[in-house]
PDB file of C-alpha atoms in Angstrom:
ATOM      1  CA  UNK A   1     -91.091 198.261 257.816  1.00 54.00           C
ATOM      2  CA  UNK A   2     -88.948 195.238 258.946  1.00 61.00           C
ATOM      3  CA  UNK A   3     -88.020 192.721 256.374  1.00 64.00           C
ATOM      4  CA  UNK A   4     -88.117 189.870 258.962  1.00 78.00           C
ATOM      5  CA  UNK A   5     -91.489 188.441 257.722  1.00 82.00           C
ATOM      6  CA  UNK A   6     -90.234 188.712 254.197  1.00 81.00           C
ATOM      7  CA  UNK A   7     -86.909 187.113 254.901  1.00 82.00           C
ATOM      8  CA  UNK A   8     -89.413 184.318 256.028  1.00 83.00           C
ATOM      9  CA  UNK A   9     -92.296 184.123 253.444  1.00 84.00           C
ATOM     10  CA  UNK A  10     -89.839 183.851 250.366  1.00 85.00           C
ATOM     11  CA  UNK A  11     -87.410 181.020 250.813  1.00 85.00           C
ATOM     12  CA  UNK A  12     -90.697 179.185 251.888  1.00 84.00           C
ATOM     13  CA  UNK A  13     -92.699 180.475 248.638  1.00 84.00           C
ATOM     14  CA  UNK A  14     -89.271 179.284 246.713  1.00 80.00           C
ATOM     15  CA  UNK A  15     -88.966 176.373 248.084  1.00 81.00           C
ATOM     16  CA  UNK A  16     -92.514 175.076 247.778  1.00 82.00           C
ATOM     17  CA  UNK A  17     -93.289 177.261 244.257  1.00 78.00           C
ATOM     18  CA  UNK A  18     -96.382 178.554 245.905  1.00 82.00           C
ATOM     19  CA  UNK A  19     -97.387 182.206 246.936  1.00 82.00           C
ATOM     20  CA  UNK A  20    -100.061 183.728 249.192  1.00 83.00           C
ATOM     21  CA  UNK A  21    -103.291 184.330 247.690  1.00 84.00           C
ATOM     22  CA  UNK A  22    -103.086 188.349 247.858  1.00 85.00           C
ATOM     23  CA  UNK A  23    -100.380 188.366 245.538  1.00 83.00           C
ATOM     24  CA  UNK A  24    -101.818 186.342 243.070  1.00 80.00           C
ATOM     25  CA  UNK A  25    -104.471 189.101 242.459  1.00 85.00           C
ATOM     26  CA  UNK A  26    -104.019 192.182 240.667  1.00 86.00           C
ATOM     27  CA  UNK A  27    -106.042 195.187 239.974  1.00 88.00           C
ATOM     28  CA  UNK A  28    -106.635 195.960 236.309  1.00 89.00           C
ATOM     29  CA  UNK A  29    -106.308 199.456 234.888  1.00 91.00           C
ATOM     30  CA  UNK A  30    -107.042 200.548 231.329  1.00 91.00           C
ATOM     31  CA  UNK A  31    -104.221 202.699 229.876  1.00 90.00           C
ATOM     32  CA  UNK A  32    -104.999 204.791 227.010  1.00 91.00           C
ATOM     33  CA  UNK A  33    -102.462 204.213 224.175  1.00 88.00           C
ATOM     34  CA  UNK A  34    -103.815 206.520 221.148  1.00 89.00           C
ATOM     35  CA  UNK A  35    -106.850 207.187 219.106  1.00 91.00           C
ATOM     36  CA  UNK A  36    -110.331 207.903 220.455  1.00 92.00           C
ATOM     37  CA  UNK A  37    -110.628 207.418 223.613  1.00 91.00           C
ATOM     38  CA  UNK A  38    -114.172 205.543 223.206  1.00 91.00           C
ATOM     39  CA  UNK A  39    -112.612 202.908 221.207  1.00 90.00           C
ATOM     40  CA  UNK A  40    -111.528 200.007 223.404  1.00 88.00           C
ATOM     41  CA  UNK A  41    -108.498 198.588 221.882  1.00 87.00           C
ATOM     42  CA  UNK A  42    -106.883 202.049 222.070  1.00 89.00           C
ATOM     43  CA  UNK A  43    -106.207 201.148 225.482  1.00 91.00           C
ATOM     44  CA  UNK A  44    -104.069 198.331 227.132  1.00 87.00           C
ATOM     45  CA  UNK A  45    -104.673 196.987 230.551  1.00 87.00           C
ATOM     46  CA  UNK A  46    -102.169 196.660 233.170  1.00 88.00           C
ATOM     47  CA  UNK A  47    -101.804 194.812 236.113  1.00 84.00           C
ATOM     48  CA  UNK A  48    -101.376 196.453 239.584  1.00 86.00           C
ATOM     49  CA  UNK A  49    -100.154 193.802 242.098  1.00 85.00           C
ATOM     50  CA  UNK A  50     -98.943 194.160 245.470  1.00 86.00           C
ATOM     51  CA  UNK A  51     -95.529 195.827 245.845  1.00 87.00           C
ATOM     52  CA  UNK A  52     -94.384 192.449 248.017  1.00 87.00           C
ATOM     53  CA  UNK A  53     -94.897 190.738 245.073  1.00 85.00           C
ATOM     54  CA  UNK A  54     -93.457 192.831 242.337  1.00 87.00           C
ATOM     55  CA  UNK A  55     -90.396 192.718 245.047  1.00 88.00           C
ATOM     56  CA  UNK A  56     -90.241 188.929 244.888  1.00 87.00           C
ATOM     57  CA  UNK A  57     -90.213 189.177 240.936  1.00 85.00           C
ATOM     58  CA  UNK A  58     -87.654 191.791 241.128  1.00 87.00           C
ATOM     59  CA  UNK A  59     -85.024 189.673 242.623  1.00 86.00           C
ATOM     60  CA  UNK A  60     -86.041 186.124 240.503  1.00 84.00           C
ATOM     61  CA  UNK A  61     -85.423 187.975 237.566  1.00 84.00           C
ATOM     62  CA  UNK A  62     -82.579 189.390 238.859  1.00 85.00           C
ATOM     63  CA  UNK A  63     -81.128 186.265 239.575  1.00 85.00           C
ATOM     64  CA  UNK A  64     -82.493 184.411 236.084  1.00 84.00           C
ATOM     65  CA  UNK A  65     -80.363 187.328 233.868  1.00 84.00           C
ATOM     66  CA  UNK A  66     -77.322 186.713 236.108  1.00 85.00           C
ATOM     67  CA  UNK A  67     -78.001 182.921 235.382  1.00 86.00           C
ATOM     68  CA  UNK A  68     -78.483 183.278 231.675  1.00 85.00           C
ATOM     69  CA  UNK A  69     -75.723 185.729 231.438  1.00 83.00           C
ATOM     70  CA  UNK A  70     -73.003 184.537 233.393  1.00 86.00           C
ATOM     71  CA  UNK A  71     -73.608 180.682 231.773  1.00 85.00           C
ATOM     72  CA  UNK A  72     -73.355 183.212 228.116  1.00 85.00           C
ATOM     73  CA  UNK A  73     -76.849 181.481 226.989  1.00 84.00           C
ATOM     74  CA  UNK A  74     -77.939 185.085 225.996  1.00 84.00           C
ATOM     75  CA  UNK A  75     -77.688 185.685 222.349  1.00 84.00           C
ATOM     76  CA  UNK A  76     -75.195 188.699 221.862  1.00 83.00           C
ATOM     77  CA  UNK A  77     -78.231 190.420 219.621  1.00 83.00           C
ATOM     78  CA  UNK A  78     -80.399 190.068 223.316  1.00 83.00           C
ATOM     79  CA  UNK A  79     -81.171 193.639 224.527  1.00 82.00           C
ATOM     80  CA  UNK A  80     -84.617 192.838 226.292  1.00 75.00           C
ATOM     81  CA  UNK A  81     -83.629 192.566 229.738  1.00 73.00           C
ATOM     82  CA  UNK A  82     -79.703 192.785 229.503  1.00 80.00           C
ATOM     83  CA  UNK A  83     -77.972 196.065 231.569  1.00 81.00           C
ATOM     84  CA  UNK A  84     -77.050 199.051 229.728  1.00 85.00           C
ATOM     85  CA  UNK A  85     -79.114 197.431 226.401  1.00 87.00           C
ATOM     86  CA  UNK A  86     -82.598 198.313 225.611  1.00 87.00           C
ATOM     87  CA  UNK A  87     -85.406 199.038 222.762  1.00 84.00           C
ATOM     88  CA  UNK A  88     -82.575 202.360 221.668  1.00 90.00           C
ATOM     89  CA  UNK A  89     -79.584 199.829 221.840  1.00 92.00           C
ATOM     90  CA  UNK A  90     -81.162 197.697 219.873  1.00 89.00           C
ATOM     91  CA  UNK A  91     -82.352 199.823 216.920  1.00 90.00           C
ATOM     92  CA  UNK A  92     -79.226 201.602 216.909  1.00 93.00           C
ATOM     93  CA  UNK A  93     -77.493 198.239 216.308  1.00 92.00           C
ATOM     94  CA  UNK A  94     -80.017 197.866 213.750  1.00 90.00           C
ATOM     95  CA  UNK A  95     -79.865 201.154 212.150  1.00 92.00           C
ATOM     96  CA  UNK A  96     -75.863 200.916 211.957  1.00 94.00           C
ATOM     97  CA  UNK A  97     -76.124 197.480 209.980  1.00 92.00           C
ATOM     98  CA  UNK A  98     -78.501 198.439 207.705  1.00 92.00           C
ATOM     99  CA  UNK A  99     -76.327 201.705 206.864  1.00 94.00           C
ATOM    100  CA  UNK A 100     -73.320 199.371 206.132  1.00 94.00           C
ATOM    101  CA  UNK A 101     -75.120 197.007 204.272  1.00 93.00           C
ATOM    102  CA  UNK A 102     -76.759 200.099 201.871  1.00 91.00           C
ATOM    103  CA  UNK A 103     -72.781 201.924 202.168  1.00 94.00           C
ATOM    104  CA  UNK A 104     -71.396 198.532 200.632  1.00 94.00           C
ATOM    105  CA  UNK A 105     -74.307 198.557 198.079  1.00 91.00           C
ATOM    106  CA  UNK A 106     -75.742 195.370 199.457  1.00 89.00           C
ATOM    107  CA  UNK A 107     -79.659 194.226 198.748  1.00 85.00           C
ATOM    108  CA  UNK A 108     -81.586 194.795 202.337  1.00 85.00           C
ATOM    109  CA  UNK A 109     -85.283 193.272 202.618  1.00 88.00           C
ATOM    110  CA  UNK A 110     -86.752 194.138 205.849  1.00 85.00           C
ATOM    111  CA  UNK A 111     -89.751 192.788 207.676  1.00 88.00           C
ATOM    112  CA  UNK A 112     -91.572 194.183 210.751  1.00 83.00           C
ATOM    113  CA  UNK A 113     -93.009 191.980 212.781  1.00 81.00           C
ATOM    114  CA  UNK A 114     -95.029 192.985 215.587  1.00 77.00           C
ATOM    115  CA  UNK A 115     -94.869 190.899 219.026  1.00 75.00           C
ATOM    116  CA  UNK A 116     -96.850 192.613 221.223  1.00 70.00           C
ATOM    117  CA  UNK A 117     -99.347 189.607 221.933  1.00 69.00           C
ATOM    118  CA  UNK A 118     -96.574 187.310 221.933  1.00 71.00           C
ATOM    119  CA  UNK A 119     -96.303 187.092 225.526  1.00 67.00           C
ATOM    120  CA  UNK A 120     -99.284 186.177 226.271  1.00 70.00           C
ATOM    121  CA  UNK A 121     -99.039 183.189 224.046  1.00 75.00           C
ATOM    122  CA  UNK A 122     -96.583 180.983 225.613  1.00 77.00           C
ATOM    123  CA  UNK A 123     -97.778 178.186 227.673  1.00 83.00           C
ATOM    124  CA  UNK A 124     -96.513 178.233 231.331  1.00 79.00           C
ATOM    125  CA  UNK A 125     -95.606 174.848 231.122  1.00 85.00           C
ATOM    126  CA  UNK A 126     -94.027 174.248 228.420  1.00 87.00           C
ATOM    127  CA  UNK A 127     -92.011 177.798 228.952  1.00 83.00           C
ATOM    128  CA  UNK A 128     -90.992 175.716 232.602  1.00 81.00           C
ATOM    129  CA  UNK A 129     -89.829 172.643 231.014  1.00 86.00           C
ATOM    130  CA  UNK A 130     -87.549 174.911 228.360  1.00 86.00           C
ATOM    131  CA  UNK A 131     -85.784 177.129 231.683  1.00 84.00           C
ATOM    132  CA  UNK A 132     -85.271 173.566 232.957  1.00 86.00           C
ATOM    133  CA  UNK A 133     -83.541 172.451 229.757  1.00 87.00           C
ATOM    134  CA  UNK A 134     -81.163 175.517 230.408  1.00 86.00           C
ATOM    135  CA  UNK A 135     -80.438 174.042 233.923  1.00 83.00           C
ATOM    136  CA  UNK A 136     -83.128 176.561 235.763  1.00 79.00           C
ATOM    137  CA  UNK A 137     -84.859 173.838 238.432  1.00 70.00           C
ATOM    138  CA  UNK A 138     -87.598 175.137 240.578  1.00 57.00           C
ATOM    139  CA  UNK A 139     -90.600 173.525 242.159  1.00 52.00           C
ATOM    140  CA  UNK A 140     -93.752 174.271 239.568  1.00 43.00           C
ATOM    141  CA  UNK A 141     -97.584 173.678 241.108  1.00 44.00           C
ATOM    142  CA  UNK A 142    -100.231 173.872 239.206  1.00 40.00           C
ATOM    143  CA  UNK A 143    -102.389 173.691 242.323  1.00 41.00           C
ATOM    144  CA  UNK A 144    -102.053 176.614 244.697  1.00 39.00           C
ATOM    145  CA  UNK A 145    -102.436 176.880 247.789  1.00 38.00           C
ATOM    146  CA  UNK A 146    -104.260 180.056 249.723  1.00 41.00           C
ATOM    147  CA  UNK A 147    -101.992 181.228 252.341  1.00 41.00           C
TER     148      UNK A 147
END
C-alpha cells in the first residue's frame, strides 16, 4: 500500500481541522465485561473505525505527549499516556506511599473514585479552548465537511 495519498490527505485534514466522512463513522460492538450476559450494562461498546483513521490519531497523540512532555506540563503523578508508566506504575506508586505512610504510623483516609464515564463528559469545546491555553493551536470546525 503506498502512503502517497496519505502523505496528501493529512496535512490537508490538519490544516483545515476537517476529515473525510468514512472516518468519522465507526462500527459499534458490545463487549462483554462480567455478569450475565443478558444484562446490558455488563457490556461496554466500542468503537471500530477505519485503520486510516486510528493511524491519524496515532501520530496527533503522539505528537500532543511529546508537546506536553517536553514543555514538563505533565504532572510527575501522570501515568495515563506517559512511556514506560501505566495503570501498574501507578498503583505501585500508590501502594509504596501508602506503606510508608502506615510504616511511619501516619493516619491514611482513602477514597475510590471511579472515572470511567468521565470521558465522555467533557465538552469538545471547552476541552479545545483549555489545549489552546497550553499553547496547542489547531483549526476546530464545528461544521464538517463530507469528503
Amino acid at each position: 500500500m503506498s502512503t502517497d495519498p496519505l502523505s496528501r490527505i493529512f496535512p490537508e485534514s490538519f490544516d483545515t481541522g476537517q476529515v473525510p466522512a468514512d472516518w468519522r463513522t465507526a462500527n459499534i460492538s458490545p463487549i462483554f465485561k462480567k455478569g450475565s450476559t443478558k444484562e446490558p450494562e455488563n457490556y461496554r461498546p466500542v468503537s471500530l473505525t477505519s485503520v486510516v483513521c486510528k493511524t491519524m490519531e496515532s501520530i496527533v497523540r503522539g505528537d500532543m505527549v511529546t508537546f506536553f512532555d517536553e514543555g514538563s506540563l505533565f504532572s510527575r503523578n501522570q501515568h495515563l499516556f506517559m512511556k514506560k508508566r501505566s495503570c501498574l506504575t501507578n498503583l505501585l506508586e500508590t501502594f509504596e506511599e501508602w506503606t510508608k505512610a502506615f510504616d511511619e504510623e501516619y493516619g491514611m483516609d482513602v477514597i475510590y473514585l471511579d472515572y470511567t464515564k468521565a470521558y465522555d463528559s467533557v465538552p469538545n469545546k471547552r476541552l479545545i479552548e483549555i489545549l489552546k491555553g497550553y499553547g496547542l493551536h489547531t483549526p476546530y470546525q464545528s461544521n464538517h465537511v463530507d469528503w
